[in-house]
XYZ file of N, CA and C in Angstrom:
525
model
N -3.759 -17.733 25.542
C -2.611 -17.652 24.642
C -2.936 -16.731 23.472
N -2.009 -15.901 23.138
C -2.212 -14.913 22.085
C -1.972 -15.527 20.707
N -2.953 -15.365 19.847
C -2.819 -15.856 18.479
C -2.202 -14.759 17.621
N -1.301 -15.152 16.731
C -0.619 -14.190 15.877
C -0.529 -14.763 14.466
N -0.721 -13.901 13.477
C -0.591 -14.303 12.080
C 0.405 -13.374 11.403
N 1.333 -13.988 10.677
C 2.313 -13.224 9.915
C 2.192 -13.623 8.453
N 2.106 -12.633 7.583
C 1.953 -12.884 6.155
C 3.190 -12.355 5.444
N 3.796 -13.231 4.642
C 5.058 -12.903 3.991
C 4.857 -12.623 2.502
N 5.901 -12.118 1.891
C 5.920 -11.790 0.473
C 5.775 -13.060 -0.368
N 4.984 -12.980 -1.426
C 4.848 -14.052 -2.406
C 5.765 -13.691 -3.572
N 6.813 -14.478 -3.769
C 7.817 -14.118 -4.779
C 7.250 -14.120 -6.199
N 6.288 -14.993 -6.491
C 5.695 -15.014 -7.834
C 4.914 -13.726 -8.107
N 4.116 -13.295 -7.139
C 3.357 -12.054 -7.306
C 4.297 -10.858 -7.432
N 5.365 -10.863 -6.635
C 6.316 -9.755 -6.675
C 7.031 -9.697 -8.017
N 7.432 -10.857 -8.546
C 8.096 -10.880 -9.855
C 7.153 -10.389 -10.944
N 5.892 -10.793 -10.877
C 4.907 -10.338 -11.866
C 4.726 -8.822 -11.789
N 4.665 -8.304 -10.571
C 4.538 -6.866 -10.372
C 5.764 -6.124 -10.897
N 6.944 -6.679 -10.659
C 8.180 -6.064 -11.153
C 8.243 -6.079 -12.680
N 7.846 -7.183 -13.288
C 7.845 -7.262 -14.752
C 6.863 -6.258 -15.360
N 5.724 -6.107 -14.737
C 4.753 -5.121 -15.201
C 5.333 -3.710 -15.087
N 5.993 -3.436 -13.977
C 6.610 -2.113 -13.777
C 7.706 -1.859 -14.800
N 8.488 -2.869 -15.094
C 9.543 -2.728 -16.109
C 8.917 -2.448 -17.469
N 7.834 -3.152 -17.789
C 7.128 -2.926 -19.048
C 6.618 -1.501 -19.171
N 6.035 -0.981 -18.105
C 5.533 0.399 -18.112
C 6.701 1.371 -18.277
N 7.825 1.089 -17.611
C 9.015 1.960 -17.747
C 9.524 1.965 -19.189
N 9.525 0.817 -19.827
C 9.981 0.744 -21.220
C 9.056 1.537 -22.137
N 7.758 1.400 -21.931
C 6.791 2.154 -22.739
C 6.979 3.657 -22.524
N 7.161 4.058 -21.275
C 7.384 5.478 -20.993
C 8.682 5.973 -21.607
N 9.702 5.142 -21.614
C 10.977 5.515 -22.227
C 10.822 5.708 -23.738
N 10.037 4.857 -24.370
C 9.771 5.004 -25.809
C 9.025 6.311 -26.081
N 8.056 6.641 -25.214
C 7.318 7.899 -25.366
C 8.261 9.086 -25.184
N 9.179 8.981 -24.242
C 10.160 10.055 -24.021
C 11.019 10.244 -25.268
N 11.515 9.151 -25.810
C 12.365 9.221 -27.008
C 11.590 9.814 -28.183
N 10.348 9.365 -28.374
C 9.516 9.891 -29.453
C 9.234 11.385 -29.241
N 8.890 11.765 -27.989
C 8.567 13.162 -27.691
C 9.777 14.071 -27.835
N 10.948 13.543 -27.631
C 12.172 14.337 -27.782
C 12.482 14.608 -29.249
N 11.790 13.963 -30.154
C 11.959 14.221 -31.577
C 13.033 13.384 -32.237
N 13.404 12.291 -31.628
C 14.445 11.425 -32.192
C 13.987 10.837 -33.535
N 12.720 10.468 -33.644
C 12.232 9.811 -34.853
C 11.850 10.792 -35.961
N 11.168 11.887 -35.583
C 10.666 12.797 -36.615
C 11.266 14.210 -36.552
N 12.170 14.452 -35.622
C 12.837 15.741 -35.537
C 11.987 16.854 -34.946
N 10.810 16.547 -34.418
C 9.914 17.552 -33.852
C 9.789 17.331 -32.342
N 10.134 18.329 -31.561
C 10.064 18.265 -30.099
C 8.628 18.469 -29.639
N 8.134 17.532 -28.856
C 6.781 17.619 -28.295
C 6.944 17.810 -26.785
N 6.817 19.036 -26.316
C 7.174 19.409 -24.953
C 6.263 18.786 -23.891
N 4.951 18.925 -24.032
C 4.036 18.420 -23.006
C 4.168 16.909 -22.811
N 4.108 16.101 -23.889
C 4.278 14.659 -23.672
C 5.651 14.310 -23.087
N 6.672 15.081 -23.471
C 8.019 14.833 -22.958
C 8.077 15.070 -21.450
N 7.481 16.167 -21.003
C 7.495 16.492 -19.570
C 6.699 15.468 -18.778
N 5.481 15.164 -19.217
C 4.634 14.231 -18.478
C 5.201 12.813 -18.473
N 5.672 12.351 -19.611
C 6.221 10.994 -19.659
C 7.529 10.902 -18.877
N 8.326 11.964 -18.880
C 9.572 11.967 -18.098
C 9.277 11.905 -16.602
N 8.295 12.676 -16.162
C 7.917 12.661 -14.745
C 7.387 11.291 -14.344
N 6.511 10.725 -15.161
C 5.966 9.397 -14.868
C 7.068 8.341 -14.873
N 7.996 8.460 -15.812
C 9.111 7.514 -15.883
C 9.963 7.574 -14.621
N 10.278 8.785 -14.171
C 11.085 8.927 -12.961
C 10.383 8.343 -11.737
N 9.099 8.602 -11.612
C 8.330 8.048 -10.492
C 8.329 6.520 -10.552
N 8.047 5.969 -11.727
C 8.033 4.504 -11.877
C 9.405 3.906 -11.603
N 10.448 4.563 -12.071
C 11.810 4.065 -11.870
C 12.173 4.060 -10.383
N 11.811 5.114 -9.673
C 12.077 5.166 -8.228
C 11.312 4.067 -7.500
N 10.043 3.880 -7.831
C 9.249 2.816 -7.203
C 9.815 1.438 -7.529
N 10.262 1.254 -8.754
C 10.860 -0.010 -9.171
C 12.130 -0.296 -8.374
N 12.978 0.712 -8.234
C 14.218 0.535 -7.473
C 13.944 0.277 -5.995
N 12.950 0.969 -5.431
C 12.577 0.722 -4.034
C 12.086 -0.710 -3.847
N 11.297 -1.192 -4.779
C 10.794 -2.562 -4.699
C 11.935 -3.557 -4.808
N 12.856 -3.307 -5.712
C 14.019 -4.199 -5.846
C 14.838 -4.231 -4.558
N 15.025 -3.082 -3.927
C 15.771 -3.038 -2.673
C 15.020 -3.717 -1.530
N 13.698 -3.644 -1.552
C 12.909 -4.254 -0.483
C 12.844 -5.777 -0.594
N 13.276 -6.338 -1.720
C 13.252 -7.797 -1.869
C 14.177 -8.491 -0.875
N 15.188 -7.789 -0.392
C 16.111 -8.359 0.590
C 15.458 -8.524 1.956
N 14.414 -7.749 2.213
C 13.718 -7.790 3.496
C 12.869 -9.059 3.588
N 13.199 -9.926 4.512
C 12.480 -11.202 4.670
C 11.460 -11.162 5.802
N 11.226 -9.980 6.378
C 10.253 -9.864 7.464
C 8.833 -9.925 6.901
N 7.852 -10.225 7.759
C 6.460 -10.289 7.283
C 5.970 -8.933 6.810
N 5.128 -8.942 5.778
C 4.553 -7.703 5.272
C 3.328 -7.278 6.068
N 2.657 -8.249 6.683
C 1.507 -7.948 7.547
C 1.593 -8.847 8.776
N 1.397 -8.240 9.951
C 1.351 -8.979 11.211
C 0.071 -8.605 11.940
N -0.658 -9.631 12.379
C -1.899 -9.402 13.125
C -1.848 -10.214 14.413
N -2.263 -9.600 15.525
C -2.447 -10.356 16.770
C -3.684 -9.817 17.474
N -3.964 -10.300 18.674
C -5.214 -9.939 19.357
C -5.284 -8.471 19.791
N -4.147 -7.826 19.991
C -4.150 -6.441 20.451
C -3.977 -5.420 19.324
N -3.158 -5.748 18.318
C -2.852 -4.766 17.292
C -2.458 -5.427 15.973
N -2.202 -4.586 14.979
C -1.756 -5.083 13.673
C -0.808 -4.083 13.057
N -0.047 -4.585 12.091
C 0.961 -3.776 11.409
C 1.063 -4.285 9.986
N 1.205 -3.379 9.042
C 1.358 -3.789 7.656
C 2.272 -2.853 6.907
N 2.916 -3.385 5.900
C 3.761 -2.551 5.047
C 3.587 -2.928 3.583
N 2.306 -3.024 3.177
C 2.005 -3.357 1.786
C 1.694 -2.124 0.944
N 1.495 -0.984 1.588
C 1.329 0.289 0.884
C 2.209 1.322 1.589
N 2.604 2.387 0.895
C 3.424 3.407 1.558
C 2.750 4.003 2.800
N 1.438 4.177 2.739
C 0.701 4.742 3.856
C 0.734 3.811 5.067
N 0.437 2.530 4.853
C 0.429 1.589 5.977
C 1.830 1.373 6.535
N 2.820 1.386 5.670
C 4.205 1.207 6.111
C 4.644 2.364 7.006
N 4.289 3.574 6.624
C 4.651 4.750 7.407
C 3.862 4.846 8.707
N 2.645 4.339 8.707
C 1.762 4.489 9.858
C 2.215 3.652 11.051
N 2.597 2.411 10.801
C 3.067 1.560 11.896
C 1.962 0.755 12.542
N 2.131 0.480 13.835
C 1.234 -0.403 14.594
C -0.072 0.319 14.921
N -1.194 -0.417 14.766
C -2.528 0.108 15.042
C -3.201 -0.804 16.062
N -3.868 -0.208 17.045
C -4.610 -0.987 18.040
C -5.999 -1.319 17.515
N -6.445 -2.550 17.750
C -7.769 -2.969 17.293
C -8.876 -2.138 17.934
N -8.657 -1.659 19.147
C -9.687 -0.897 19.848
C -10.067 0.388 19.116
N -9.203 0.878 18.237
C -9.487 2.112 17.503
C -10.150 1.871 16.149
N -10.311 0.608 15.747
C -10.898 0.289 14.441
C -12.403 0.504 14.479
N -12.905 1.253 13.496
C -14.342 1.520 13.387
C -14.994 0.654 12.311
N -14.242 0.330 11.257
C -14.821 -0.420 10.147
C -13.703 -1.004 9.287
N -14.030 -2.110 8.614
C -13.108 -2.735 7.661
C -13.910 -3.056 6.413
N -13.392 -2.604 5.252
C -14.090 -2.831 3.985
C -13.100 -3.170 2.885
N -13.626 -3.741 1.803
C -12.851 -3.916 0.579
C -13.164 -2.754 -0.346
N -12.129 -2.236 -1.002
C -12.327 -1.110 -1.913
C -11.467 -1.313 -3.150
N -12.089 -1.203 -4.306
C -11.382 -1.311 -5.579
C -10.653 -0.003 -5.855
N -9.367 -0.106 -6.183
C -8.574 1.081 -6.482
C -7.655 0.740 -7.645
N -7.962 1.279 -8.816
C -7.178 0.957 -10.002
C -7.312 -0.527 -10.314
N -6.182 -1.201 -10.440
C -6.188 -2.626 -10.735
C -6.075 -3.493 -9.502
N -6.184 -2.913 -8.325
C -6.007 -3.641 -7.074
C -7.243 -3.474 -6.204
N -7.528 -4.478 -5.392
C -8.574 -4.378 -4.395
C -7.891 -4.288 -3.043
N -8.191 -3.234 -2.301
C -7.526 -2.964 -1.035
C -8.442 -3.250 0.143
N -7.836 -3.656 1.251
C -8.554 -3.755 2.513
C -8.390 -2.393 3.184
N -9.512 -1.712 3.411
C -9.487 -0.373 3.997
C -9.953 -0.474 5.443
N -9.074 -0.069 6.352
C -9.369 -0.086 7.784
C -9.606 1.359 8.215
N -10.797 1.619 8.752
C -11.165 2.954 9.211
C -10.942 3.033 10.716
N -10.253 4.095 11.142
C -9.895 4.249 12.551
C -10.564 5.467 13.171
N -11.087 5.284 14.377
C -11.522 6.403 15.203
C -10.304 6.902 15.972
N -10.466 8.004 16.673
C -9.415 8.512 17.548
C -8.149 8.897 16.782
N -8.256 9.735 15.743
C -7.071 10.098 14.959
C -6.030 10.880 15.754
N -6.467 11.568 16.829
C -5.523 12.339 17.639
C -4.440 11.436 18.232
N -4.797 10.211 18.545
C -3.868 9.242 19.131
C -2.709 8.936 18.179
N -2.981 9.013 16.869
C -1.991 8.626 15.863
C -1.352 9.832 15.165
N -1.699 11.027 15.621
C -1.161 12.228 14.986
C 0.362 12.275 15.125
N 1.035 12.732 14.097
C 2.489 12.850 14.124
C 3.217 11.646 13.539
N 2.500 10.596 13.214
C 3.134 9.404 12.642
C 3.402 9.543 11.151
N 2.593 10.342 10.488
C 2.670 10.454 9.032
C 3.117 11.843 8.616
N 3.706 11.911 7.431
C 4.017 13.216 6.850
C 2.703 13.933 6.559
N 2.770 15.212 6.346
C 1.556 15.999 6.089
C 0.803 15.479 4.865
N 1.536 15.113 3.814
C 0.901 14.611 2.593
C 0.169 13.287 2.868
N 0.821 12.347 3.545
C 0.185 11.060 3.843
C -0.971 11.233 4.821
N -0.829 12.144 5.790
C -1.914 12.397 6.731
C -3.142 12.906 5.983
N -2.944 13.822 5.035
C -4.065 14.355 4.261
C -4.724 13.270 3.405
N -3.936 12.295 2.966
C -4.509 11.172 2.205
C -5.343 10.269 3.108
N -4.918 10.076 4.350
C -5.573 9.129 5.246
C -6.724 9.742 6.038
N -6.649 11.021 6.321
C -7.620 11.659 7.217
C -8.846 12.147 6.456
N -10.029 11.820 6.988
C -11.295 12.271 6.428
C -11.865 13.337 7.359
N -11.896 14.597 6.901
C -12.356 15.715 7.727
C -13.811 15.592 8.150
N -14.656 15.091 7.261
C -16.090 15.047 7.560
C -16.427 14.029 8.637
N -15.724 12.896 8.659
C -16.021 11.856 9.646
C -15.045 11.849 10.819
N -13.965 12.635 10.731
C -12.909 12.659 11.751
C -12.334 11.257 11.976
N -12.059 10.560 10.871
C -11.501 9.214 10.934
C -10.307 9.095 9.988
N -9.476 8.113 10.279
C -8.347 7.788 9.407
C -8.689 6.554 8.606
N -8.219 6.506 7.360
C -8.443 5.341 6.515
C -7.086 4.804 6.072
N -6.765 3.593 6.525
C -5.524 2.925 6.145
C -5.837 1.832 5.146
N -4.962 1.668 4.163
C -5.199 0.691 3.108
C -4.089 -0.356 3.094
N -4.506 -1.603 2.903
C -3.577 -2.721 2.841
C -3.834 -3.502 1.557
N -2.766 -3.816 0.839
C -2.875 -4.475 -0.457
C -2.446 -5.937 -0.341
N -3.013 -6.760 -1.190
C -2.610 -8.172 -1.240
C -1.777 -8.466 -2.485
N -1.314 -7.413 -3.169
C -0.628 -7.611 -4.447
C 0.722 -8.306 -4.320
N 1.356 -8.263 -3.161
C 2.671 -8.896 -3.005
C 2.700 -10.021 -1.975
N 1.573 -10.353 -1.377
C 1.570 -11.354 -0.310
C 0.971 -12.674 -0.765
N 1.053 -13.667 0.108
C 0.665 -15.038 -0.215
C -0.831 -15.281 -0.353
N -1.672 -14.336 0.045
C -3.118 -14.558 -0.006
C -3.789 -13.483 -0.857
N -5.037 -13.748 -1.262
C -5.758 -12.775 -2.080
C -6.496 -11.772 -1.184
N -7.128 -10.776 -1.818
C -7.755 -9.699 -1.059
C -8.929 -10.175 -0.196
N -9.687 -11.172 -0.657
C -10.812 -11.680 0.144
C -10.324 -12.368 1.419
N -9.270 -13.170 1.298
C -8.710 -13.852 2.469
C -8.094 -12.834 3.429
N -7.458 -11.792 2.880
C -6.884 -10.743 3.724
C -7.994 -9.995 4.465
N -9.074 -9.692 3.765
C -10.226 -9.039 4.390
C -10.785 -9.912 5.519
N -10.927 -11.209 5.267
C -11.430 -12.129 6.291
C -10.515 -12.167 7.510
N -9.205 -12.186 7.276
C -8.254 -12.185 8.390
C -8.406 -10.927 9.241
N -8.428 -9.775 8.603
C -8.590 -8.529 9.334
C -9.910 -8.527 10.102
N -10.994 -8.948 9.451
C -12.313 -8.958 10.092
C -12.350 -9.902 11.287
N -11.800 -11.089 11.126
C -11.801 -12.067 12.215
C -10.993 -11.589 13.418
N -9.819 -11.038 13.181
C -9.011 -10.530 14.291
C -9.722 -9.367 14.985
N -10.375 -8.509 14.199
C -11.094 -7.387 14.780
C -12.239 -7.874 15.655
N -13.022 -8.848 15.158
C -14.141 -9.396 15.931
C -13.655 -10.046 17.220
N -12.546 -10.801 17.133
C -12.005 -11.464 18.328
C -11.483 -10.456 19.338
N -10.983 -9.339 18.872
C -10.441 -8.336 19.802
C -11.537 -7.628 20.570
N -12.758 -7.597 20.031
C -13.874 -6.928 20.719
C -14.626 -7.861 21.646
N -14.358 -9.144 21.570
C -15.031 -10.123 22.458
C -14.525 -10.062 23.874
């Protein structure tokens, strides 16, 4: 019998993430207003351009997250043959991965988050799934491997438990 694990969104973690994003957007908006010279009458071009760009990016990500709240499907699915995750833009775009192609699984600190990084052999098999930009982010030229990242920032378990789940399913698939 095939064992399957589905991990769903944790609404408390998602709300905390959304509140943090809103806070960053408000701070960026204040910087935009200040840089535009509203307070002192002096236009500061570089801070205005950079803060405006960051604000737009944050606002788009915030709106995407708000729209994704309606989706009640699992964010990560693991079974004996393959796995799928949509906790990062890269993993969401990549789709289903076969365990037979996994070379390594590690935890990696990235900014304020700890990610589960799955390294894949046989990148030719998965070519064409990602945009050129995402492919360049995932593909390592020196090792000829792909690196996919999965976050626990919005799901019901922490990064250590997620790492253990990935590791256990990988070990069982090779038995």
